[in-house]
Tab-separated table of C-alpha atoms and ligand atoms in Angstrom:
chain	number	residue	atom	x	y	z
A	199	UNK	CA	13.342	82.596	24.417
A	200	UNK	CA	16.461	80.496	23.849
A	201	UNK	CA	17.289	77.721	26.325
A	202	UNK	CA	20.632	78.495	27.942
A	203	UNK	CA	23.432	76.118	28.835
A	204	UNK	CA	24.180	75.711	32.535
A	205	UNK	CA	27.231	77.991	32.476
A	206	UNK	CA	25.443	80.614	30.367
A	207	UNK	CA	22.586	80.678	32.863
A	208	UNK	CA	24.984	81.129	35.761
A	209	UNK	CA	26.901	83.872	33.975
A	210	UNK	CA	23.636	85.699	33.240
A	211	UNK	CA	22.569	85.596	36.884
A	212	UNK	CA	25.999	86.701	38.057
A	213	UNK	CA	26.223	89.671	35.670
A	214	UNK	CA	22.655	90.876	36.207
A	215	UNK	CA	22.814	90.654	39.979
A	216	UNK	CA	26.214	92.305	40.132
A	217	UNK	CA	24.777	95.242	38.201
A	218	UNK	CA	22.101	95.817	40.816
A	219	UNK	CA	24.056	95.200	44.010
A	220	UNK	CA	25.485	98.363	45.458
A	221	UNK	CA	27.375	97.794	48.708
A	222	UNK	CA	24.789	96.534	51.203
A	223	UNK	CA	24.497	98.366	54.524
A	224	UNK	CA	26.834	97.354	57.333
A	225	UNK	CA	25.749	96.263	60.795
A	226	UNK	CA	27.600	94.976	63.828
A	227	UNK	CA	26.806	91.581	65.350
A	228	UNK	CA	28.170	89.637	68.331
A	229	UNK	CA	31.068	87.316	67.487
A	230	UNK	CA	29.105	84.150	68.196
A	231	UNK	CA	26.373	85.014	65.677
A	232	UNK	CA	28.721	86.130	62.901
A	233	UNK	CA	29.437	82.752	61.260
A	234	UNK	CA	27.844	82.434	57.816
A	235	UNK	CA	27.563	86.224	57.429
A	236	UNK	CA	29.769	88.173	55.050
A	237	UNK	CA	32.505	90.259	56.628
A	238	UNK	CA	32.095	93.940	55.741
A	239	UNK	CA	35.463	95.445	56.651
A	240	UNK	CA	39.157	94.628	56.812
A	241	UNK	CA	40.204	92.983	60.058
A	242	UNK	CA	43.789	93.744	61.065
A	243	UNK	CA	46.015	92.262	63.748
A	244	UNK	CA	45.884	94.295	66.980
A	245	UNK	CA	49.414	93.140	67.891
A	246	UNK	CA	52.131	90.813	66.660
A	247	UNK	CA	51.306	87.083	66.462
A	248	UNK	CA	52.537	85.347	68.351
A	249	UNK	CA	52.732	88.307	70.706
A	250	UNK	CA	55.840	86.866	72.422
A	251	UNK	CA	58.421	84.213	71.543
A	252	UNK	CA	56.139	81.233	72.156
A	253	UNK	CA	57.254	77.715	72.864
A	254	UNK	CA	55.493	75.147	70.689
A	255	UNK	CA	56.630	72.235	72.868
A	256	UNK	CA	57.227	71.148	76.433
A	257	UNK	CA	60.996	70.996	76.835
A	258	UNK	CA	64.094	73.139	77.275
A	259	UNK	CA	64.680	76.578	75.795
A	260	UNK	CA	68.231	76.803	74.467
A	261	UNK	CA	70.671	78.729	72.338
A	262	UNK	CA	70.767	76.290	69.403
A	263	UNK	CA	74.502	76.736	68.962
A	264	UNK	CA	74.922	75.018	72.374
A	265	UNK	CA	73.150	71.882	71.151
A	266	UNK	CA	75.044	70.910	68.015
A	267	UNK	CA	77.397	68.217	69.365
A	268	UNK	CA	75.326	65.810	71.466
A	269	UNK	CA	74.922	64.855	74.187
A	270	UNK	CA	75.139	68.483	75.309
A	271	UNK	CA	74.941	69.273	79.011
A	272	UNK	CA	73.499	72.658	80.037
A	273	UNK	CA	72.895	74.472	83.332
A	274	UNK	CA	69.214	74.689	84.251
A	275	UNK	CA	68.487	78.219	85.513
A	276	UNK	CA	64.729	78.057	85.979
A	277	UNK	CA	61.270	77.204	84.651
A	278	UNK	CA	58.551	79.127	82.788
A	279	UNK	CA	54.932	77.991	82.465
A	280	UNK	CA	52.248	79.159	80.045
A	281	UNK	CA	50.521	82.213	81.482
A	282	UNK	CA	53.532	83.696	83.245
A	283	UNK	CA	56.075	86.181	81.940
A	284	UNK	CA	59.607	85.077	81.161
A	285	UNK	CA	61.980	86.098	83.952
A	286	UNK	CA	65.161	84.746	82.386
A	287	UNK	CA	67.862	85.612	79.938
A	288	UNK	CA	70.084	82.791	78.645
A	289	UNK	CA	73.830	82.900	78.528
A	290	UNK	CA	75.853	80.322	76.593
A	291	UNK	CA	75.632	76.945	78.304
A	292	UNK	CA	72.312	77.686	80.047
A	293	UNK	CA	68.748	76.417	79.594
A	294	UNK	CA	65.262	77.093	80.993
A	295	UNK	CA	62.612	74.415	81.380
A	296	UNK	CA	59.588	75.594	79.404
A	297	UNK	CA	56.006	74.528	78.720
A	298	UNK	CA	53.969	74.761	75.510
A	299	UNK	CA	52.534	78.266	75.175
A	300	UNK	CA	55.056	79.835	77.570
A	301	UNK	CA	57.308	82.763	76.583
A	302	UNK	CA	60.900	81.823	75.851
A	303	UNK	CA	63.764	83.401	77.813
A	304	UNK	CA	65.724	86.211	76.196
A	305	UNK	CA	68.421	84.952	73.768
A	306	UNK	CA	66.795	81.518	73.354
A	307	UNK	CA	66.268	80.548	69.708
A	308	UNK	CA	65.008	76.955	69.990
A	309	UNK	CA	63.256	74.496	72.296
A	310	UNK	CA	64.485	70.909	72.657
A	311	UNK	CA	61.568	68.555	73.318
A	312	UNK	CA	61.471	66.978	76.767
A	313	UNK	CA	61.581	63.546	75.066
A	314	UNK	CA	65.237	64.198	74.084
A	315	UNK	CA	66.401	65.222	77.556
A	316	UNK	CA	67.673	63.742	80.811
A	317	UNK	CA	67.596	65.856	83.914
A	318	UNK	CA	70.137	65.519	86.733
A	319	UNK	CA	69.343	68.152	89.375
A	320	UNK	CA	70.482	71.547	87.996
A	321	UNK	CA	72.056	69.947	84.908
A	322	UNK	CA	70.182	68.819	81.785
A	323	UNK	CA	71.589	66.511	79.131
A	324	UNK	CA	70.148	67.048	75.641
A	325	UNK	CA	70.490	64.152	73.233
A	326	UNK	CA	69.433	65.566	69.873
A	327	UNK	CA	71.000	68.432	67.910
A	328	UNK	CA	68.625	71.290	67.172
A	329	UNK	CA	68.419	74.009	64.524
A	330	UNK	CA	67.849	77.650	65.389
A	331	UNK	CA	64.125	78.483	65.270
A	332	UNK	CA	62.830	74.977	66.055
A	333	UNK	CA	59.833	74.806	68.402
A	334	UNK	CA	60.092	78.480	69.332
A	335	UNK	CA	57.823	80.745	67.280
A	336	UNK	CA	59.240	84.236	67.369
A	337	UNK	CA	57.035	87.261	68.099
A	338	UNK	CA	55.446	88.495	64.863
A	339	UNK	CA	56.568	85.418	62.908
A	340	UNK	CA	52.973	84.525	61.922
A	341	UNK	CA	51.395	87.971	61.613
A	342	UNK	CA	52.665	91.517	62.154
A	343	UNK	CA	50.674	94.088	64.084
A	344	UNK	CA	48.464	96.049	61.672
A	345	UNK	CA	48.624	93.352	58.971
A	346	UNK	CA	45.276	92.373	57.423
A	347	UNK	CA	44.122	88.978	58.672
A	348	UNK	CA	40.625	88.830	57.117
A	349	UNK	CA	39.339	90.510	53.965
A	350	UNK	CA	35.799	91.792	53.422
A	351	UNK	CA	33.463	89.992	51.028
A	352	UNK	CA	34.222	86.541	52.403
A	353	UNK	CA	31.845	84.343	54.352
A	354	UNK	CA	32.794	84.036	58.004
A	355	UNK	CA	33.818	80.425	58.659
A	356	UNK	CA	34.623	78.804	61.970
A	357	UNK	CA	38.277	79.459	61.218
A	358	UNK	CA	37.476	83.161	60.640
A	359	UNK	CA	35.734	83.097	64.029
A	360	UNK	CA	39.016	81.883	65.537
A	361	UNK	CA	40.852	84.804	63.894
A	362	UNK	CA	38.270	87.346	65.065
A	363	UNK	CA	38.427	86.011	68.609
A	364	UNK	CA	42.239	86.011	68.552
A	365	UNK	CA	42.418	89.698	67.603
A	366	UNK	CA	39.812	90.649	70.193
A	367	UNK	CA	36.738	91.332	68.054
A	368	UNK	CA	33.733	90.529	70.220
A	369	UNK	CA	31.648	92.597	67.766
A	370	UNK	CA	31.953	91.966	64.038
A	371	UNK	CA	31.052	94.271	61.117
A	372	UNK	CA	28.962	92.320	58.604
A	373	UNK	CA	26.738	93.225	55.686
A	374	UNK	CA	23.028	93.431	56.345
A	375	UNK	CA	21.179	90.267	55.395
A	376	UNK	CA	19.081	90.698	52.242
A	377	UNK	CA	15.430	89.882	52.861
A	378	UNK	CA	14.392	87.052	50.553
A	379	UNK	CA	10.662	86.507	50.020
A	380	UNK	CA	9.685	82.891	49.395
A	381	UNK	CA	6.413	82.318	47.600
A	382	UNK	CA	5.203	78.797	46.917
A	383	UNK	CA	2.433	78.307	44.411
A	384	UNK	CA	-0.007	75.459	43.892
A	385	UNK	CA	-3.633	74.595	44.670
A	386	UNK	CA	-2.447	71.265	46.094
A	387	UNK	CA	0.121	72.764	48.483
A	388	UNK	CA	-0.766	73.092	52.196
A	389	UNK	CA	1.154	74.471	55.176
A	390	UNK	CA	3.242	71.902	57.062
A	391	UNK	CA	0.925	71.939	60.092
A	392	UNK	CA	-2.215	71.213	58.051
A	393	UNK	CA	-3.738	67.761	57.522
A	394	UNK	CA	-3.678	67.139	53.777
A	395	UNK	CA	-6.373	65.248	51.887
A	396	UNK	CA	-5.110	62.328	49.769
A	397	UNK	CA	-4.615	64.599	46.742
A	398	UNK	CA	-2.838	67.366	48.638
A	399	UNK	CA	0.788	67.740	49.709
A	400	UNK	CA	2.633	69.727	52.335
A	401	UNK	CA	4.776	72.712	51.439
A	402	UNK	CA	8.349	71.468	51.628
A	403	UNK	CA	9.846	73.971	49.180
A	404	UNK	CA	9.297	77.063	51.314
A	405	UNK	CA	11.178	75.452	54.177
A	406	UNK	CA	14.085	73.949	52.257
A	407	UNK	CA	14.510	77.284	50.454
A	408	UNK	CA	14.416	79.204	53.733
A	409	UNK	CA	17.279	77.082	55.025
A	410	UNK	CA	19.237	77.448	51.784
A	411	UNK	CA	18.759	81.223	51.963
A	412	UNK	CA	19.862	81.335	55.599
A	413	UNK	CA	23.009	79.341	54.851
A	414	UNK	CA	23.978	81.986	52.286
A	415	UNK	CA	23.503	84.869	54.695
A	416	UNK	CA	19.995	85.928	53.599
A	417	UNK	CA	16.932	86.487	55.788
A	418	UNK	CA	14.070	84.341	54.473
A	419	UNK	CA	10.494	85.583	54.642
A	420	UNK	CA	7.982	82.846	53.885
A	421	UNK	CA	4.767	84.156	52.305
A	422	UNK	CA	1.435	82.304	52.284
A	423	UNK	CA	1.025	79.737	49.482
A	424	UNK	CA	-0.493	81.276	46.321
A	425	UNK	CA	-3.416	79.430	44.729
A	426	UNK	CA	-2.963	78.887	40.983
A	427	UNK	CA	-5.016	81.896	39.957
A	428	UNK	CA	-3.748	84.998	38.213
A	429	UNK	CA	-5.265	87.290	40.855
A	430	UNK	CA	-3.872	85.573	43.932
A	431	UNK	CA	-0.485	84.867	42.369
A	432	UNK	CA	-0.215	88.528	41.344
A	433	UNK	CA	-1.274	89.796	44.771
A	434	UNK	CA	1.342	87.711	46.575
A	435	UNK	CA	4.072	88.426	44.018
A	436	UNK	CA	3.460	92.123	44.674
A	437	UNK	CA	3.962	91.471	48.402
A	438	UNK	CA	7.163	89.567	47.623
A	439	UNK	CA	8.519	92.382	45.452
A	440	UNK	CA	8.859	94.521	48.592
A	441	UNK	CA	11.728	92.248	49.684
A	442	UNK	CA	15.237	92.466	48.220
A	443	UNK	CA	14.808	89.244	46.259
A	444	UNK	CA	11.785	87.095	45.399
A	445	UNK	CA	11.928	83.314	45.025
A	446	UNK	CA	8.861	81.567	43.616
A	447	UNK	CA	8.417	77.840	43.517
A	448	UNK	CA	6.115	76.023	41.115
A	449	UNK	CA	3.887	77.234	38.344
A	450	UNK	CA	6.610	77.770	35.733
A	451	UNK	CA	6.030	74.675	33.550
A	452	UNK	CA	3.737	74.340	30.550
A	453	UNK	CA	0.628	73.259	32.517
A	454	UNK	CA	-2.688	75.048	32.107
A	455	UNK	CA	-2.456	76.397	35.669
A	456	UNK	CA	1.182	77.422	35.560
A	457	UNK	CA	0.521	81.139	35.761
A	458	UNK	CA	3.744	82.528	37.221
A	459	UNK	CA	5.345	83.615	33.961
A	460	UNK	CA	2.127	85.225	32.734
A	461	UNK	CA	1.719	87.179	35.976
A	462	UNK	CA	5.353	88.286	35.957
A	463	UNK	CA	5.063	89.513	32.368
A	464	UNK	CA	1.817	91.316	33.249
A	465	UNK	CA	3.706	93.147	35.986
A	466	UNK	CA	6.274	94.321	33.436
A	467	UNK	CA	9.033	91.896	34.355
A	468	UNK	CA	12.142	91.892	32.202
A	469	UNK	CA	12.922	88.185	31.790
A	470	UNK	CA	16.528	87.168	31.128
A	471	UNK	CA	15.786	83.485	30.661
A	472	UNK	CA	12.929	81.024	31.079
A	473	UNK	CA	14.700	77.725	30.313
A	474	UNK	CA	18.099	76.315	31.173
A	475	UNK	CA	19.263	72.965	29.819
A	476	UNK	CA	19.693	71.285	33.174
A	477	UNK	CA	17.969	68.499	35.032
A	478	UNK	CA	16.330	68.707	37.430
A	479	UNK	CA	14.929	72.097	36.720
A	480	UNK	CA	14.661	72.860	33.021
A	481	UNK	CA	11.941	75.511	33.301
A	482	UNK	CA	13.667	78.175	35.343
A	483	UNK	CA	12.691	81.801	35.166
A	484	UNK	CA	14.953	84.703	36.053
A	485	UNK	CA	14.208	88.384	35.629
A	486	UNK	CA	13.784	91.791	37.203
A	487	UNK	CA	10.379	92.993	38.229
A	488	UNK	CA	10.212	96.614	39.366
A	489	UNK	CA	13.936	96.519	40.192
A	490	UNK	CA	13.624	93.370	42.309
A	491	UNK	CA	15.331	90.216	41.054
A	492	UNK	CA	12.883	87.321	40.760
A	493	UNK	CA	13.460	83.601	40.276
A	494	UNK	CA	10.649	81.275	39.257
A	495	UNK	CA	11.983	77.913	40.385
A	496	UNK	CA	10.290	74.715	39.223
A	497	UNK	CA	8.075	73.203	41.932
A	498	UNK	CA	9.366	69.654	42.123
A	499	UNK	CA	11.209	69.613	45.438
A	500	UNK	CA	14.537	68.409	44.000
A	501	UNK	CA	14.271	70.904	41.157
A	502	UNK	CA	13.624	73.692	43.635
A	503	UNK	CA	16.566	72.732	45.828
A	504	UNK	CA	19.004	72.160	42.967
A	505	UNK	CA	18.080	75.273	40.975
A	506	UNK	CA	18.436	77.369	44.118
A	507	UNK	CA	21.817	75.828	44.859
A	508	UNK	CA	23.266	76.358	41.386
A	509	UNK	CA	21.488	79.577	40.273
A	510	UNK	CA	19.539	81.570	42.864
A	511	UNK	CA	22.321	81.118	45.428
A	512	UNK	CA	24.422	83.508	43.333
A	513	UNK	CA	21.871	86.259	43.955
A	514	UNK	CA	21.730	85.669	47.713
A	515	UNK	CA	25.540	85.514	47.968
A	516	UNK	CA	26.107	88.749	46.056
A	517	UNK	CA	23.236	90.581	47.724
A	518	UNK	CA	24.564	89.480	51.121
A	519	UNK	CA	27.850	91.204	50.227
A	520	UNK	CA	29.980	88.298	48.995
A	521	UNK	CA	32.429	89.344	46.308
A	522	UNK	CA	32.016	86.085	44.400
A	523	UNK	CA	29.815	82.985	44.296
A	524	UNK	CA	31.807	80.022	43.005
A	525	UNK	CA	30.510	76.448	43.127
A	526	UNK	CA	32.815	74.111	45.055
A	527	UNK	CA	33.340	71.489	42.330
A	528	UNK	CA	35.965	68.770	42.613
A	529	UNK	CA	36.755	65.727	40.522
A	530	UNK	CA	36.125	62.359	42.214
A	531	UNK	CA	36.441	58.886	40.582
A	532	UNK	CA	33.142	57.117	40.012
A	533	UNK	CA	32.377	53.939	41.962
A	534	UNK	CA	30.432	52.539	38.982
A	535	UNK	CA	29.899	53.486	35.332
A	536	UNK	CA	27.266	56.045	34.394
A	537	UNK	CA	25.424	56.943	31.169
A	538	UNK	CA	22.917	59.621	30.293
A	539	UNK	CA	21.348	61.293	27.281
A	540	UNK	CA	23.684	64.207	26.691
A	541	UNK	CA	21.267	67.036	25.940
A	542	UNK	CA	21.034	68.405	29.442
A	543	UNK	CA	23.532	68.895	32.224
A	544	UNK	CA	22.326	66.654	35.016
A	545	UNK	CA	22.774	67.175	38.733
A	546	UNK	CA	22.366	63.891	40.512
A	547	UNK	CA	22.265	63.284	44.237
A	548	UNK	CA	25.257	61.052	45.036
A	549	UNK	CA	27.269	59.741	47.950
A	550	UNK	CA	30.970	59.837	48.673
A	551	UNK	CA	32.395	56.565	49.912
A	552	UNK	CA	35.696	54.889	50.620
A	553	UNK	CA	38.463	56.390	52.688
A	554	UNK	CA	40.585	59.513	52.495
A	555	UNK	CA	43.153	57.624	50.444
A	556	UNK	CA	40.565	56.247	47.999
A	557	UNK	CA	37.390	58.348	47.752
A	558	UNK	CA	34.756	57.377	45.203
A	559	UNK	CA	31.409	58.838	44.293
A	560	UNK	CA	28.407	56.532	43.965
A	561	UNK	CA	25.372	57.624	41.998
A	562	UNK	CA	22.115	55.954	42.936
A	563	UNK	CA	19.723	55.872	40.015
A	564	UNK	CA	16.042	56.038	40.705
A	565	UNK	CA	14.518	58.588	42.983
A	566	UNK	CA	12.635	61.062	40.769
A	567	UNK	CA	12.611	64.818	41.211
A	568	UNK	CA	9.920	64.507	43.888
A	569	UNK	CA	11.740	61.928	46.009
A	570	UNK	CA	12.997	64.091	48.856
A	571	UNK	CA	13.813	61.089	51.046
A	572	UNK	CA	16.231	59.687	48.423
A	573	UNK	CA	17.758	63.122	47.921
A	574	UNK	CA	18.230	63.622	51.651
A	575	UNK	CA	20.545	60.585	51.650
A	576	UNK	CA	22.881	62.280	49.140
A	577	UNK	CA	25.898	64.167	50.409
A	578	UNK	CA	26.887	65.722	47.099
A	579	UNK	CA	25.607	66.538	43.620
A	580	UNK	CA	27.406	64.755	40.785
A	581	UNK	CA	27.407	66.614	37.476
A	582	UNK	CA	26.881	64.771	34.194
A	583	UNK	CA	27.645	67.438	31.606
A	584	UNK	CA	25.623	67.854	28.416
A	585	UNK	CA	28.615	67.123	26.168
A	586	UNK	CA	29.330	63.575	27.340
A	587	UNK	CA	27.175	60.467	27.458
A	588	UNK	CA	29.263	57.843	29.223
A	589	UNK	CA	31.606	57.508	32.180
A	590	UNK	CA	33.402	54.306	33.211
A	591	UNK	CA	34.031	53.229	36.794
A	592	UNK	CA	37.122	55.141	37.923
A	593	UNK	CA	36.541	58.098	35.551
A	594	UNK	CA	36.557	61.440	37.287
A	595	UNK	CA	33.210	63.120	37.690
A	596	UNK	CA	32.796	66.626	39.066
A	597	UNK	CA	30.910	66.717	42.352
A	598	UNK	CA	29.742	69.509	44.581
A	599	UNK	CA	29.300	68.866	48.320
A	600	UNK	CA	25.812	69.606	49.653
B	293	LIG	P1	4.800	72.688	39.403
B	293	LIG	O1	6.190	73.204	39.143
B	293	LIG	O2	3.911	73.711	39.996
B	293	LIG	O3	4.238	72.054	38.163
B	293	LIG	O4	4.953	71.550	40.471
B	293	LIG	C1	5.701	70.388	40.173
B	293	LIG	C2	5.520	69.360	41.262
B	293	LIG	O5	6.060	69.854	42.471
B	293	LIG	C3	4.084	69.019	41.574
B	293	LIG	O6	4.002	67.637	41.819
B	293	LIG	C4	3.795	69.809	42.805
B	293	LIG	O7	2.777	69.241	43.579
B	293	LIG	C5	5.107	69.811	43.510
B	293	LIG	N1	5.241	71.010	44.332
B	293	LIG	C6	4.973	72.268	43.923
B	293	LIG	N2	5.163	73.142	44.904
B	293	LIG	C7	5.561	72.430	45.985
B	293	LIG	C8	5.919	72.774	47.327
B	293	LIG	N3	5.886	74.048	47.730
B	293	LIG	N4	6.301	71.797	48.156
B	293	LIG	C9	6.355	70.518	47.719
B	293	LIG	N5	6.039	70.134	46.493
B	293	LIG	C10	5.632	71.066	45.608
B	294	LIG	MG1	1.967	73.927	40.441
């Protein structure tokens, strides 16, 4: 089977998964557990926002036309705090002392900040001209009652939580989480709680994958580790196929005991690709087995994490109800030059440094695809594309935050 380019591999996953996803079921969850889930329905404003003419400053509510020639001296007719109704209506030449978040008096169309005022008993001198509309947000200026404020298919962020809370949604309609079976393979792989012999290792992939799945709105289900035999690998794959999506780690390279592909084919899997020209992660299997999408991710911990992040994540996103699954790439200047052999697209753990006026990305070489400690220090993946071999310091490189 032909080795695909990075973008071809992603397009294949996207198209195949989109074919099989048919509107996941909807459930309702409490507001404070909704972040990270995918919103299932339109959310509309329950009333105008702001719901009343709201002062954005501490100061004096005025008719702006009264405060054109300064200093302007107005009659103070009262005071309104946040949390109380407005009891006043301005006439020309009058003002009301007002606090941030309080409703403006009738006829007011601006608020002069307290910093530009001098108070003398019932008279207030205002020292700065003001335009109509300043510091007083009119009812419905931000959002009209009934207007859509959140659209379905988007992941609920902390800002979406603010919107949901604002419009009074203590219960939120979200798509059901897809169950994602995680099956690690390898005779050398032991559960985290076990004491490994010198030639054994602990299962890190199942746990990093579970967290990656959770972050995308999936429900991970970690299966026992499969020994590298056809029988046991097949038995556990068949368990995993009962979930909505199956992620395997390990056993997809060319080694004598890499049995995953053979077992999948024996079970009648339709494979869409088995190799993508990326590093880490070149052997990467994607197919459908008995209507369940299956990824065979390479077992090296960095390969597993990176191939999930750039390929399998698409499946979890779409199956969790997201309408799209873009990667958040941005161009950042390199802190130092970089070269690679341009046959593969490389994803390299990197760090952002500098300040918000001069951000750079630094790529640390070294740290192989098993070096989880080095990778854990990275805060983004830098992408060295397969069509370019050299970047100078200062050249833009695409990076993707982790
Ligand atoms: P494989 O893809 O099975 O050839 O494995 C590649 C490398 O990743 C080997 O060094 C494995 O020991 C290691 N590895 C495989 N599975 C896991 C796992 N679940 N957790 C940590 N390392 C693993
Ligand atoms: Mg193995």
